[in-house]
Amino acid sequence: GENVEQHPSTLSVQEGDSAVIKCTYSDSASNYFPWYKQELGKGPQLIIDIRSNVGEKKDQRIAVTLNKTAKHFSLHITETQPEDSAVYFCAASMETSYDKVIFGPGTSLSVIP
Amino acid sequence: DAGITQSPRHKVTETGTPVTLRCHQTENHRYMYWYRQDPGHGLRLIHYSYGVKDTDKGEVSDGYSVSRSKTEDFLLTLESATSSQTSVYFCAISGRQGAYSPLHFGNGTRLTVT
């Protein structure tokens, strides 16, 4: 079955710097890759997603890139702010299989003011 | 939080006792899910539902059962709790079938089995 790896497990950056989180997946049939942000004491919230027919997607300070050949995708956060501090999860799934959203183990991001 | 309420928010129980967690949604979404979150494992699917009385197993379903008698409620039951079921449990909903439909999560239930 699908396996999603995520690196690093923890990341500290200075406010204003960029942060990059990388994920790899194993199943070439996966075609949808969402990213979730989880703040302390809350459930994960979708922040951006990308489909396999797209190589890059941006939304203000966040962007996601996808390399289907290498089976990896990355989250980029620019001009980081303290409110970006959270745990981030990548996930991979197949369009026709709603029960097979596989999550990575998470990255704890700390933005130091 | 997309109209999702989980109860209780915290629960401490003893090994061998039954426990039921409740998820209530006000979005009238068809699909509902139970996940557990453990350090180093991300979120793992326990059970899901694709309609009233229609449920199926996820990747870590052993020791858990679910029921959905109404669109808005999805119950997760631990028939006989074990220490390995100490975890944070999240309910999620989505509006349509398919991986392109994002999940909306509740705020979780922290369960401790002593």
XYZ file of C-alpha atoms in Angstrom:
227
model
C 0.000 0.000 0.000
C 0.845 3.669 -0.075
C 3.524 4.973 2.264
C 4.269 8.643 2.820
C 7.514 9.851 4.331
C 8.002 13.402 5.545
C 11.122 15.369 6.445
C 12.216 17.011 8.608
C 10.284 15.995 11.695
C 11.099 19.321 13.342
C 12.092 22.631 11.798
C 13.029 25.957 13.363
C 13.376 29.119 11.313
C 13.788 32.803 12.036
C 10.828 35.011 11.349
C 10.960 36.192 7.757
C 12.953 33.212 6.508
C 11.572 30.474 4.283
C 10.609 26.976 5.379
C 10.545 23.860 3.223
C 8.978 20.517 4.108
C 9.484 17.525 1.840
C 7.424 14.395 1.345
C 7.823 11.271 -0.716
C 5.185 8.729 -1.642
C 5.436 5.171 -2.869
C 2.307 4.482 -4.935
C 2.528 5.908 -8.437
C -1.294 5.729 -8.656
C -1.657 8.511 -6.080
C -2.885 11.651 -7.769
C -3.937 14.079 -5.052
C -1.632 15.632 -2.471
C -3.109 17.848 0.254
C -1.264 19.641 3.021
C -2.780 20.189 6.447
C -1.790 22.541 9.251
C -2.532 21.607 12.833
C -2.406 24.177 15.609
C -2.123 23.162 19.227
C -5.330 21.646 20.564
C -7.085 21.722 17.207
C -7.758 19.430 14.312
C -5.783 19.618 11.062
C -6.938 22.158 8.489
C -6.338 22.015 4.767
C -4.012 24.808 3.641
C -3.218 23.855 0.067
C -3.494 20.888 -2.242
C -2.215 19.834 -5.625
C -3.338 17.345 -8.222
C -1.022 15.189 -10.254
C -1.640 17.085 -13.475
C -0.123 20.227 -11.956
C 3.529 20.818 -11.128
C 3.204 23.810 -8.821
C 0.514 25.736 -7.015
C 0.748 28.953 -5.011
C -1.486 30.677 -2.515
C 0.000 33.881 -1.128
C 3.004 32.863 1.000
C 2.627 29.129 0.566
C 3.370 26.983 -2.445
C 3.482 23.309 -3.214
C 5.543 21.595 -5.878
C 5.107 18.085 -7.222
C 7.585 15.863 -9.036
C 5.645 12.823 -10.243
C 8.674 11.126 -11.717
C 10.566 11.203 -8.437
C 7.366 10.783 -6.416
C 7.982 13.656 -4.113
C 6.246 16.895 -3.259
C 7.177 19.837 -1.106
C 5.599 22.663 0.849
C 7.265 26.055 0.731
C 6.402 28.843 3.132
C 7.989 32.222 2.458
C 8.317 35.209 4.801
C 7.436 33.056 7.777
C 5.519 34.571 10.668
C 5.057 33.364 14.270
C 1.505 32.285 13.430
C 2.954 29.784 10.956
C 4.212 27.779 13.944
C 2.270 24.505 13.878
C 2.496 20.873 12.843
C 2.210 20.296 9.112
C 1.079 17.048 7.521
C 1.408 16.014 3.936
C -0.861 13.344 2.502
C -1.312 11.319 -0.653
C -4.416 9.703 -2.052
C -6.071 8.394 -5.183
C -9.079 10.088 -6.692
C -11.290 7.017 -6.660
C -10.370 5.814 -3.187
C -11.658 8.065 -0.466
C -10.603 5.623 2.188
C -6.964 5.742 1.231
C -5.791 9.166 2.261
C -2.378 8.346 3.711
C -0.738 10.944 5.925
C 2.913 11.591 6.570
C 4.135 11.613 10.198
C 4.160 15.409 10.427
C 6.643 18.278 10.744
C 6.661 20.568 13.763
C 7.543 24.067 12.536
C 8.672 26.745 14.961
C 9.069 30.318 13.761
C 11.316 32.265 16.084
C 10.464 35.991 16.385
C -14.350 24.052 12.331
C -16.857 23.192 9.602
C -19.617 22.438 12.125
C -18.034 19.369 13.676
C -18.338 18.649 17.389
C -16.530 15.832 19.112
C -17.435 14.665 22.578
C -16.022 14.232 25.056
C -12.888 16.319 24.489
C -10.977 14.395 27.140
C -11.557 10.955 28.586
C -9.646 8.794 31.047
C -10.761 5.214 31.341
C -9.504 1.919 32.672
C -8.327 -1.062 30.670
C -11.180 -3.369 29.770
C -13.971 -0.800 29.942
C -16.116 0.153 26.948
C -15.783 3.676 25.572
C -17.867 5.535 23.014
C -16.737 8.711 21.280
C -19.226 10.857 19.432
C -18.899 12.989 16.338
C -21.708 15.352 15.415
C -21.797 17.428 12.217
C -24.124 20.169 11.095
C -22.927 20.258 7.461
C -25.118 17.426 6.195
C -22.026 15.840 4.638
C -22.322 12.282 3.455
C -18.842 11.039 4.322
C -17.496 10.755 7.853
C -14.224 9.353 9.149
C -12.517 8.426 12.387
C -8.735 8.839 12.619
C -6.299 8.334 15.418
C -3.198 10.467 15.813
C -0.046 9.155 17.436
C 3.475 10.620 17.525
C 5.500 9.491 14.539
C 2.493 8.032 12.739
C 0.556 11.026 11.538
C -3.130 10.290 11.180
C -4.350 6.762 10.553
C -7.842 5.856 9.416
C -9.849 3.657 11.772
C -13.285 3.476 10.122
C -15.288 5.551 7.709
C -18.890 5.948 6.637
C -20.307 6.753 3.223
C -23.913 7.065 4.347
C -26.379 6.175 7.071
C -25.697 2.609 8.184
C -22.942 2.297 5.540
C -19.514 1.891 7.116
C -16.220 0.238 6.325
C -12.858 -0.466 7.910
C -9.739 1.611 7.624
C -6.137 0.591 8.141
C -6.240 0.319 11.974
C -9.748 -0.959 12.699
C -8.964 -3.815 15.091
C -10.568 -3.228 18.488
C -12.925 -0.533 17.198
C -16.480 -0.488 15.917
C -18.614 2.313 14.529
C -22.223 3.141 13.969
C -24.074 5.763 11.982
C -27.821 5.823 12.491
C -28.245 9.455 11.395
C -26.441 11.595 8.838
C -25.160 13.931 11.518
C -23.799 11.417 14.041
C -20.907 8.963 13.789
C -20.001 6.973 16.874
C -16.707 5.209 17.575
C -16.763 2.444 20.184
C -13.889 0.730 21.893
C -15.532 -2.449 23.157
C -12.795 -3.187 25.685
C -10.234 -0.415 25.906
C -6.522 -1.272 25.951
C -3.504 0.906 26.718
C -2.503 0.789 23.033
C -5.683 2.731 22.273
C -4.449 5.729 24.231
C -4.416 8.352 21.510
C -6.010 11.481 20.149
C -9.031 10.672 18.022
C -10.224 12.924 15.242
C -13.463 12.872 13.352
C -13.486 14.231 9.816
C -16.139 14.873 7.214
C -16.154 15.464 3.489
C -18.848 16.526 1.129
C -18.299 14.144 -1.715
C -16.596 10.958 -2.676
C -13.152 10.961 -4.062
C -9.701 11.995 -3.019
C -10.163 15.507 -4.398
C -12.606 16.293 -1.630
C -10.724 17.795 1.312
C -11.284 16.546 4.810
C -12.624 18.834 7.534
C -11.577 17.772 11.009
C -13.056 18.238 14.447
C -10.892 19.328 17.385
C -10.267 15.830 18.645
C -10.830 13.679 21.715
C -7.844 12.863 23.894
C -8.341 9.364 25.292
C -6.142 7.900 28.013
C -6.498 4.231 28.922
C -4.880 3.387 32.269
